[in-house]
mmCIF file of C-alpha atoms in Angstrom:
data_model
loop_
_atom_site.group_PDB
_atom_site.id
_atom_site.type_symbol
_atom_site.label_atom_id
_atom_site.label_comp_id
_atom_site.label_asym_id
_atom_site.label_seq_id
_atom_site.Cartn_x
_atom_site.Cartn_y
_atom_site.Cartn_z
ATOM 1 C CA MET A 1 110.562 79.418 95.925
ATOM 2 C CA LYS A 2 108.959 81.470 93.286
ATOM 3 C CA ILE A 3 110.182 84.743 91.726
ATOM 4 C CA LYS A 4 107.977 86.642 89.142
ATOM 5 C CA LYS A 5 108.971 89.509 87.000
ATOM 6 C CA SER A 6 106.747 91.269 84.573
ATOM 7 C CA ILE A 7 108.400 92.739 81.565
ATOM 8 C CA VAL A 8 106.769 93.164 78.129
ATOM 9 C CA VAL A 9 106.378 90.874 75.213
ATOM 10 C CA VAL A 10 107.548 87.735 73.896
ATOM 11 C CA LEU A 11 108.942 84.437 74.830
ATOM 12 C CA ILE A 12 111.351 81.941 73.877
ATOM 13 C CA MET A 13 112.832 78.641 74.787
ATOM 14 C CA MET A 14 115.829 76.783 75.777
ATOM 15 C CA GLY A 15 118.445 74.099 75.366
ATOM 16 C CA LEU A 16 119.918 70.745 76.452
ATOM 17 C CA VAL A 17 123.375 69.509 77.216
ATOM 18 C CA MET A 18 125.293 66.319 77.342
ATOM 19 C CA GLY A 19 128.454 64.312 77.025
ATOM 20 C CA THR A 20 130.359 61.738 79.136
ATOM 21 C CA PHE A 21 130.490 62.946 82.760
ATOM 22 C CA SER A 22 130.668 61.752 86.296
ATOM 23 C CA THR A 23 127.373 62.367 88.035
ATOM 24 C CA ALA A 24 128.331 61.893 91.698
ATOM 25 C CA GLN A 25 126.932 64.577 94.088
ATOM 26 C CA SER A 26 125.441 66.671 91.314
ATOM 27 C CA LYS A 27 122.586 68.972 92.366
ATOM 28 C CA VAL A 28 120.659 71.821 90.661
ATOM 29 C CA SER A 29 121.409 75.528 91.676
ATOM 30 C CA ILE A 30 119.549 78.626 90.468
ATOM 31 C CA ASN A 31 120.286 82.237 91.360
ATOM 32 C CA VAL A 32 119.323 85.599 89.819
ATOM 33 C CA THR A 33 121.783 88.594 89.668
ATOM 34 C CA GLU A 34 121.231 92.180 88.475
ATOM 35 C CA ASP A 35 124.864 93.568 88.684
ATOM 36 C CA GLN A 36 125.678 93.287 85.046
ATOM 37 C CA TYR A 37 125.267 96.244 82.700
ATOM 38 C CA VAL A 38 123.672 95.078 79.366
ATOM 39 C CA LEU A 39 123.378 97.515 76.563
ATOM 40 C CA PRO A 40 119.711 98.745 76.158
ATOM 41 C CA VAL A 41 118.544 98.309 72.620
ATOM 42 C CA ALA A 42 114.733 98.133 72.363
ATOM 43 C CA GLU A 43 112.926 101.383 72.905
ATOM 44 C CA LEU A 44 110.555 100.025 75.536
ATOM 45 C CA ALA A 45 109.815 101.335 79.062
ATOM 46 C CA SER A 46 110.503 97.861 80.420
ATOM 47 C CA THR A 47 114.061 97.707 79.086
ATOM 48 C CA LYS A 48 116.545 97.614 82.002
ATOM 49 C CA THR A 49 120.180 98.661 81.966
ATOM 50 C CA ASN A 50 120.976 95.919 84.596
ATOM 51 C CA PRO A 51 118.581 93.182 83.750
ATOM 52 C CA GLU A 52 117.979 90.031 85.700
ATOM 53 C CA ILE A 53 120.401 87.271 84.642
ATOM 54 C CA ILE A 54 119.271 83.755 85.687
ATOM 55 C CA HIS A 55 122.038 81.374 86.428
ATOM 56 C CA MET A 56 121.192 77.638 86.417
ATOM 57 C CA SER A 57 123.635 74.793 86.832
ATOM 58 C CA ASN A 58 124.395 71.409 88.291
ATOM 59 C CA ASP A 59 127.802 69.782 88.560
ATOM 60 C CA LEU A 60 127.918 69.078 84.876
ATOM 61 C CA VAL A 61 126.592 72.080 83.029
ATOM 62 C CA ALA A 62 125.882 75.695 83.492
ATOM 63 C CA ILE A 63 123.575 78.056 81.496
ATOM 64 C CA ASP A 64 122.496 81.635 81.796
ATOM 65 C CA LEU A 65 119.202 83.335 80.651
ATOM 66 C CA ILE A 66 118.555 87.057 80.094
ATOM 67 C CA PRO A 67 114.715 87.342 79.777
ATOM 68 C CA ASN A 68 114.889 91.223 79.523
ATOM 69 C CA ARG A 69 116.855 90.819 76.293
ATOM 70 C CA GLY A 70 114.927 87.946 74.859
ATOM 71 C CA ARG A 71 117.886 85.580 75.366
ATOM 72 C CA ILE A 72 116.765 82.137 76.357
ATOM 73 C CA LEU A 73 120.503 81.223 76.469
ATOM 74 C CA SER A 74 123.137 83.873 76.880
ATOM 75 C CA ASN A 75 125.801 81.449 78.009
ATOM 76 C CA PHE A 76 126.263 77.674 77.895
ATOM 77 C CA MET A 77 129.264 75.907 79.460
ATOM 78 C CA LEU A 78 130.502 72.611 80.769
ATOM 79 C CA THR A 79 131.223 73.415 84.346
ATOM 80 C CA ASP A 80 134.786 71.809 84.210
ATOM 81 C CA LYS A 81 135.908 73.863 81.116
ATOM 82 C CA GLN A 82 134.673 77.383 81.859
ATOM 83 C CA GLN A 83 134.249 78.214 78.123
ATOM 84 C CA SER A 84 131.045 79.115 76.555
ATOM 85 C CA TYR A 85 129.906 77.486 73.371
ATOM 86 C CA LEU A 86 127.835 80.399 72.572
ATOM 87 C CA TYR A 87 129.038 83.749 71.580
ATOM 88 C CA GLN A 88 128.187 86.348 74.166
ATOM 89 C CA LYS A 89 128.649 90.108 74.474
ATOM 90 C CA PHE A 90 126.859 92.422 76.941
ATOM 91 C CA VAL A 91 127.870 95.621 75.271
ATOM 92 C CA PRO A 92 128.065 94.875 71.549
ATOM 93 C CA ASP A 93 129.229 97.396 68.964
ATOM 94 C CA PRO A 94 126.665 98.478 66.370
ATOM 95 C CA MET A 95 127.021 97.001 62.958
ATOM 96 C CA VAL A 96 125.419 97.308 59.482
ATOM 97 C CA LEU A 97 124.318 94.168 57.696
ATOM 98 C CA PRO A 98 124.438 94.145 53.850
ATOM 99 C CA GLY A 99 121.247 95.837 52.704
ATOM 100 C CA GLY A 100 121.549 98.643 55.309
ATOM 101 C CA LEU A 101 120.069 96.976 58.412
ATOM 102 C CA HIS A 102 121.522 98.480 61.617
ATOM 103 C CA THR A 103 121.725 96.048 64.558
ATOM 104 C CA VAL A 104 123.788 94.611 67.351
ATOM 105 C CA GLU A 105 124.591 91.108 68.331
ATOM 106 C CA PHE A 106 124.392 89.972 71.947
ATOM 107 C CA GLY A 107 124.880 86.382 70.829
ATOM 108 C CA GLY A 108 123.241 83.457 72.703
ATOM 109 C CA TYR A 109 120.072 81.661 71.636
ATOM 110 C CA TYR A 110 116.834 83.377 70.809
ATOM 111 C CA PHE A 111 113.574 83.283 68.759
ATOM 112 C CA SER A 112 112.037 85.297 65.927
ATOM 113 C CA LEU A 113 108.658 85.328 67.525
ATOM 114 C CA PRO A 114 107.764 87.660 68.933
ATOM 115 C CA TRP A 115 110.113 90.027 67.209
ATOM 116 C CA ASN A 116 110.849 93.840 67.402
ATOM 117 C CA THR A 117 111.472 94.485 63.723
ATOM 118 C CA ARG A 118 112.729 97.998 64.272
ATOM 119 C CA ASP A 119 115.557 96.987 66.539
ATOM 120 C CA ARG A 120 116.116 93.543 64.954
ATOM 121 C CA GLN A 121 115.892 91.962 68.389
ATOM 122 C CA PRO A 122 113.368 89.665 70.266
ATOM 123 C CA PHE A 123 111.132 91.536 72.759
ATOM 124 C CA ASP A 124 111.805 91.144 76.463
ATOM 125 C CA LEU A 125 110.034 88.376 78.383
ATOM 126 C CA GLN A 126 108.364 87.549 81.545
ATOM 127 C CA PHE A 127 109.849 84.749 83.723
ATOM 128 C CA GLU A 128 108.992 82.770 86.840
ATOM 129 C CA ILE A 129 111.064 80.239 88.751
ATOM 130 C CA LEU A 130 108.747 77.293 89.145
ATOM 131 C CA ASN A 131 111.157 74.938 90.966
ATOM 132 C CA SER A 132 114.479 75.442 92.663
ATOM 133 C CA THR A 133 115.367 72.345 94.574
ATOM 134 C CA ASP A 134 118.527 70.084 94.623
ATOM 135 C CA ASP A 135 116.663 67.733 92.357
ATOM 136 C CA LEU A 136 115.039 70.075 89.804
ATOM 137 C CA GLY A 137 115.445 73.477 88.405
ATOM 138 C CA GLU A 138 112.445 74.738 86.208
ATOM 139 C CA ILE A 139 112.114 78.234 84.716
ATOM 140 C CA PHE A 140 108.992 79.409 82.855
ATOM 141 C CA LEU A 141 109.273 81.992 80.101
ATOM 142 C CA SER A 142 106.411 83.644 78.348
ATOM 143 C CA GLY A 143 105.495 86.535 76.113
ATOM 144 C CA LYS A 144 102.743 87.762 73.789
ATOM 145 C CA ASP A 145 103.261 89.139 70.325
ATOM 146 C CA MET A 146 100.780 92.050 70.112
ATOM 147 C CA PHE A 147 101.276 92.188 66.283
ATOM 148 C CA GLN A 148 100.925 88.465 65.511
ATOM 149 C CA LYS A 149 98.372 87.886 68.298
ATOM 150 C CA THR A 150 100.355 84.874 69.695
ATOM 151 C CA LEU A 151 101.578 83.608 73.023
ATOM 152 C CA THR A 152 104.756 81.735 73.451
ATOM 153 C CA GLU A 153 105.320 79.696 76.605
ATOM 154 C CA VAL A 154 108.515 77.784 77.473
ATOM 155 C CA TRP A 155 109.468 75.420 80.360
ATOM 156 C CA VAL A 156 113.212 75.075 80.867
ATOM 157 C CA ARG A 157 114.179 72.135 83.139
ATOM 158 C CA MET A 158 117.478 70.883 84.472
ATOM 159 C CA LYS A 159 117.583 67.806 86.730
ATOM 160 C CA LYS A 160 120.033 66.584 89.349
ATOM 161 C CA ALA A 161 122.924 64.418 88.063
ATOM 162 C CA SER A 162 121.870 64.959 84.384
ATOM 163 C CA PRO A 163 123.826 66.686 81.602
ATOM 164 C CA VAL A 164 120.527 67.477 79.810
ATOM 165 C CA VAL A 165 118.617 70.716 79.915
ATOM 166 C CA GLU A 166 115.155 70.181 78.303
ATOM 167 C CA ILE A 167 112.952 72.799 76.851
ATOM 168 C CA GLU A 168 109.183 72.389 76.295
ATOM 169 C CA THR A 169 107.661 75.138 74.141
ATOM 170 C CA LYS A 170 104.176 76.030 73.114
ATOM 171 C CA ILE A 171 103.083 78.687 70.635
ATOM 172 C CA THR A 172 99.301 79.634 70.753
ATOM 173 C CA ASN A 173 97.280 81.743 68.371
ATOM 174 C CA THR A 174 95.353 84.033 70.823
ATOM 175 C CA SER A 175 92.878 85.248 68.299
ATOM 176 C CA LYS A 176 89.427 83.876 68.588
ATOM 177 C CA LYS A 177 88.554 84.478 65.027
ATOM 178 C CA THR A 178 91.577 84.738 62.697
ATOM 179 C CA PRO A 179 93.927 81.856 61.554
ATOM 180 C CA LYS A 180 97.670 82.740 61.629
ATOM 181 C CA ASP A 181 100.265 81.699 58.925
ATOM 182 C CA LEU A 182 103.521 81.897 60.838
ATOM 183 C CA GLU A 183 107.182 81.966 59.643
ATOM 184 C CA PHE A 184 109.299 80.926 62.670
ATOM 185 C CA ARG A 185 112.979 80.563 63.150
ATOM 186 C CA ASP A 186 115.485 80.399 65.995
ATOM 187 C CA PHE A 187 118.997 81.742 66.284
ATOM 188 C CA THR A 188 121.981 79.888 67.769
ATOM 189 C CA VAL A 189 125.167 82.159 67.776
ATOM 190 C CA PHE A 190 128.093 79.654 67.805
ATOM 191 C CA TYR A 191 131.281 80.908 69.422
ATOM 192 C CA ILE A 192 134.415 80.774 67.329
ATOM 193 C CA HIS A 193 137.878 80.613 68.966
ATOM 194 C CA ASP A 194 139.794 83.690 67.804
ATOM 195 C CA ASN A 195 143.214 82.309 66.926
ATOM 196 C CA GLU A 196 145.158 81.138 63.838
ATOM 197 C CA ASN A 197 144.472 77.500 64.494
ATOM 198 C CA SER A 198 140.596 77.886 64.619
ATOM 199 C CA ASN A 199 138.877 75.461 62.313
ATOM 200 C CA GLU A 200 135.482 74.825 63.723
ATOM 201 C CA GLN A 201 133.299 72.570 61.624
ATOM 202 C CA ILE A 202 129.589 73.212 60.934
ATOM 203 C CA ILE A 203 127.338 70.073 61.164
ATOM 204 C CA LEU A 204 124.147 70.204 59.056
ATOM 205 C CA PRO A 205 121.757 67.439 58.101
ATOM 206 C CA VAL A 206 121.736 68.286 54.387
ATOM 207 C CA ASP A 207 123.243 67.255 51.049
ATOM 208 C CA LYS A 208 123.182 70.573 49.281
ATOM 209 C CA ILE A 209 123.224 74.173 50.190
ATOM 210 C CA LYS A 210 122.233 77.359 48.210
ATOM 211 C CA LEU A 211 124.315 80.542 48.394
ATOM 212 C CA ILE A 212 122.137 83.515 49.186
ATOM 213 C CA GLU A 213 124.866 86.221 49.161
ATOM 214 C CA SER A 214 128.534 86.904 49.889
ATOM 215 C CA LYS A 215 130.610 90.025 50.099
ATOM 216 C CA ASN A 216 131.645 91.015 46.540
ATOM 217 C CA ASP A 217 130.500 87.558 45.487
ATOM 218 C CA TRP A 218 133.686 85.955 46.846
ATOM 219 C CA ALA A 219 131.926 82.685 47.408
ATOM 220 C CA GLY A 220 130.262 82.577 43.989
ATOM 221 C CA SER A 221 127.179 83.947 42.345
ATOM 222 C CA LYS A 222 123.828 84.192 44.214
ATOM 223 C CA GLU A 223 121.600 81.111 44.058
ATOM 224 C CA SER A 224 124.645 78.808 43.309
ATOM 225 C CA LEU A 225 124.325 75.269 44.598
ATOM 226 C CA PHE A 226 126.994 73.390 46.440
ATOM 227 C CA GLU A 227 127.496 69.972 47.825
ATOM 228 C CA TRP A 228 127.676 69.666 51.656
ATOM 229 C CA PRO A 229 129.775 69.367 53.767
ATOM 230 C CA GLU A 230 132.552 70.148 51.230
ATOM 231 C CA SER A 231 131.545 73.878 50.801
ATOM 232 C CA PHE A 232 131.986 76.437 53.612
ATOM 233 C CA SER A 233 131.566 73.683 56.417
ATOM 234 C CA GLN A 234 134.836 74.797 58.056
ATOM 235 C CA TRP A 235 135.709 78.088 59.648
ATOM 236 C CA LYS A 236 138.854 78.328 57.490
ATOM 237 C CA MET A 237 136.682 78.250 54.423
ATOM 238 C CA ILE A 238 134.576 81.230 55.326
ATOM 239 C CA ASN A 239 136.751 84.051 54.108
ATOM 240 C CA ASP A 240 134.328 86.842 54.384
ATOM 241 C CA TYR A 241 130.706 87.665 54.915
ATOM 242 C CA LEU A 242 128.196 84.981 53.512
ATOM 243 C CA VAL A 243 124.836 83.634 53.920
ATOM 244 C CA PHE A 244 123.599 80.268 52.687
ATOM 245 C CA GLN A 245 120.546 78.029 53.144
ATOM 246 C CA SER A 246 119.689 74.325 52.955
ATOM 247 C CA ALA A 247 118.851 73.325 49.391
ATOM 248 C CA SER A 248 117.870 69.796 50.196
ATOM 249 C CA GLN A 249 115.553 68.227 52.676
ATOM 250 C CA LEU A 250 116.778 68.090 56.340
ATOM 251 C CA SER A 251 117.719 64.362 56.843
ATOM 252 C CA THR A 252 117.416 64.341 60.467
ATOM 253 C CA ASN A 253 116.683 66.486 63.675
ATOM 254 C CA LEU A 254 120.234 67.299 64.641
ATOM 255 C CA ALA A 255 122.829 70.034 63.812
ATOM 256 C CA GLY A 256 125.799 71.676 65.711
ATOM 257 C CA ILE A 257 129.446 72.621 65.529
ATOM 258 C CA TYR A 258 132.587 70.736 66.245
ATOM 259 C CA TYR A 259 135.747 72.156 67.933
ATOM 260 C CA PRO A 260 138.716 70.277 66.862
ATOM 261 C CA GLU A 261 141.108 71.811 69.310
ATOM 262 C CA THR A 262 139.104 70.716 72.290
ATOM 263 C CA LYS A 263 137.380 67.749 70.683
ATOM 264 C CA ASP A 264 133.972 69.026 71.867
ATOM 265 C CA VAL A 265 130.671 68.891 69.874
ATOM 266 C CA PHE A 266 127.925 71.512 70.613
ATOM 267 C CA VAL A 267 124.688 69.984 69.343
ATOM 268 C CA LYS A 268 121.268 71.088 68.901
ATOM 269 C CA SER A 269 118.363 68.550 68.514
ATOM 270 C CA TRP A 270 114.623 68.849 68.356
ATOM 271 C CA LYS A 271 111.314 66.990 68.498
ATOM 272 C CA PRO A 272 109.181 66.294 66.591
ATOM 273 C CA GLU A 273 111.694 65.547 63.923
ATOM 274 C CA GLU A 274 109.576 67.295 61.216
ATOM 275 C CA PHE A 275 109.017 70.481 63.178
ATOM 276 C CA PHE A 276 111.963 72.355 61.304
ATOM 277 C CA ASN A 277 112.108 71.984 57.550
ATOM 278 C CA GLY A 278 114.973 74.352 56.757
ATOM 279 C CA ALA A 279 118.306 75.694 57.891
ATOM 280 C CA GLU A 280 120.342 78.935 57.328
ATOM 281 C CA ILE A 281 123.854 79.971 58.193
ATOM 282 C CA TRP A 282 125.438 83.430 58.174
ATOM 283 C CA SER A 283 128.800 84.680 59.260
ATOM 284 C CA TRP A 284 131.224 87.681 58.978
ATOM 285 C CA GLY A 285 133.920 85.029 58.377
ATOM 286 C CA LYS A 286 137.667 85.156 58.975
ATOM 287 C CA ASN A 287 137.985 88.826 57.931
ATOM 288 C CA TYR A 288 135.420 90.033 60.473
ATOM 289 C CA SER A 289 137.863 92.554 61.927
ATOM 290 C CA ASN A 290 137.433 94.634 58.666
ATOM 291 C CA GLU A 291 133.828 95.196 59.470
ATOM 292 C CA PRO A 292 132.799 97.615 62.303
ATOM 293 C CA GLY A 293 130.837 95.815 64.928
ATOM 294 C CA ALA A 294 131.496 92.367 63.477
ATOM 295 C CA ALA A 295 132.924 89.477 65.594
ATOM 296 C CA PRO A 296 133.981 85.765 65.254
ATOM 297 C CA TYR A 297 130.798 83.749 65.304
ATOM 298 C CA ILE A 298 128.474 81.745 63.125
ATOM 299 C CA VAL A 299 124.732 82.150 63.378
ATOM 300 C CA TYR A 300 122.777 79.001 62.765
ATOM 301 C CA SER A 301 119.060 79.174 62.279
ATOM 302 C CA ASN A 302 116.389 76.499 61.736
ATOM 303 C CA THR A 303 113.269 77.616 59.945
ATOM 304 C CA THR A 304 109.698 76.383 59.597
ATOM 305 C CA GLN A 305 106.251 77.561 58.595
ATOM 306 C CA PHE A 306 102.903 76.524 60.042
ATOM 307 C CA THR A 307 99.297 77.664 60.369
ATOM 308 C CA LEU A 308 97.445 78.046 63.667
ATOM 309 C CA GLN A 309 93.718 78.158 63.711
ATOM 310 C CA PRO A 310 92.018 80.426 66.293
ATOM 311 C CA LEU A 311 93.036 79.564 69.849
ATOM 312 C CA GLU A 312 95.146 76.578 68.399
ATOM 313 C CA SER A 313 98.575 75.648 69.828
ATOM 314 C CA LYS A 314 101.681 74.021 68.569
ATOM 315 C CA SER A 315 104.347 72.381 70.765
ATOM 316 C CA PHE A 316 107.833 71.187 70.273
ATOM 317 C CA MET A 317 111.085 70.432 72.243
ATOM 318 C CA ILE A 318 114.671 71.774 71.760
ATOM 319 C CA TYR A 319 117.756 70.344 73.141
ATOM 320 C CA PHE A 320 121.328 71.654 73.339
ATOM 321 C CA THR A 321 124.220 69.256 73.881
ATOM 322 C CA VAL A 322 127.958 69.146 74.489
ATOM 323 C CA MET A 323 129.757 65.886 73.854
ATOM 324 C CA SER A 324 133.342 65.758 74.833
ATOM 325 C CA ASP A 325 136.398 63.824 73.653
ATOM 326 C CA ILE A 326 134.955 63.119 70.225
ATOM 327 C CA ALA A 327 137.483 62.197 67.568
ATOM 328 C CA GLU A 328 137.043 64.018 64.244
ATOM 329 C CA GLN A 329 136.414 60.702 62.319
ATOM 330 C CA ASP A 330 133.428 60.198 64.672
ATOM 331 C CA ILE A 331 131.635 63.394 63.612
ATOM 332 C CA THR A 332 128.896 61.876 61.676
ATOM 333 C CA LEU A 333 125.168 62.401 61.878
ATOM 334 C CA GLU A 334 124.497 58.695 62.600
ATOM 335 C CA ALA A 335 127.079 58.630 65.464
ATOM 336 C CA LEU A 336 125.877 61.824 66.998
ATOM 337 C CA LEU A 337 122.317 60.797 66.738
ATOM 338 C CA ASN A 338 123.175 57.536 68.625
ATOM 339 C CA LYS A 339 124.871 59.418 71.402
ATOM 340 C CA VAL A 340 122.130 61.952 71.726
ATOM 341 C CA SER A 341 119.302 59.266 71.780
ATOM 342 C CA GLN A 342 121.036 57.663 74.905
ATOM 343 C CA LEU A 343 120.635 61.010 76.849
ATOM 344 C CA LEU A 344 117.216 62.206 75.885
ATOM 345 C CA PRO A 345 114.219 61.513 77.996
#
């Protein structure tokens, strides 16, 4: 079975999943629907009001993709919990970021390349279902950036009886003459439970962070350095809008968020380990309701820079993971890395 859809530019990639699960009778299922209205944002002829939403699942995990909105992941769930670990909104309200940038946030997981600067959104993508059997689901995403002259290709795979969704990604400089210096980042929009007991904890592989800005300087002066994880690592500490970045080298290739109420850890990992060299977090914080268009989420980005010579490519892997029944005292980078390594190919 193959389904092809032409759209416009861009590409992106996709995530992995995991935990301790029963794997009996698990099989992969893929279906495509077009019955959900999604707010059009980009001023492109290819933008659809009811875009294709690709649903892929086995008995353990379920994910959605919306290529026409550049969302590699729109939804990510354990099938037995029916709660997404990614913030998702199909008709988001407009918001104004400090500095005057107007945008909306659909949530999910997406890339900065290729990027529609005017709408602050990734461009829409092409997709093809390469495999749809009981044993393997494989979706190919691709898109060209006409400004950067790059091609991004992604293979998203889910296997029978496996809690892992693996994503293989390749970025190519399509120019035959000109090298490209690229700044690349991804965006993972973590869902926050909207109740008075919410205290999600951010997991970052750093020792120090640098404050970039906060509303009315509530978190301190710009460029201030803080130890991690003591500063702003918990939702209850994020009182209002703030942005901070890693101020020390990433110690490993893993990050995520812990939900104490459900004892779940949503983890992102990548290979090669040195592909990303930075991290950034921003959020509206607990007082999000005071800001038009804001919502309870935390946006986590990894950042990197690299040069591609003419026709040169660079490849990497991304994994998203959920581990269940994890006690708070076990939320250490070493313990999480050990669990992740047992599940990765």
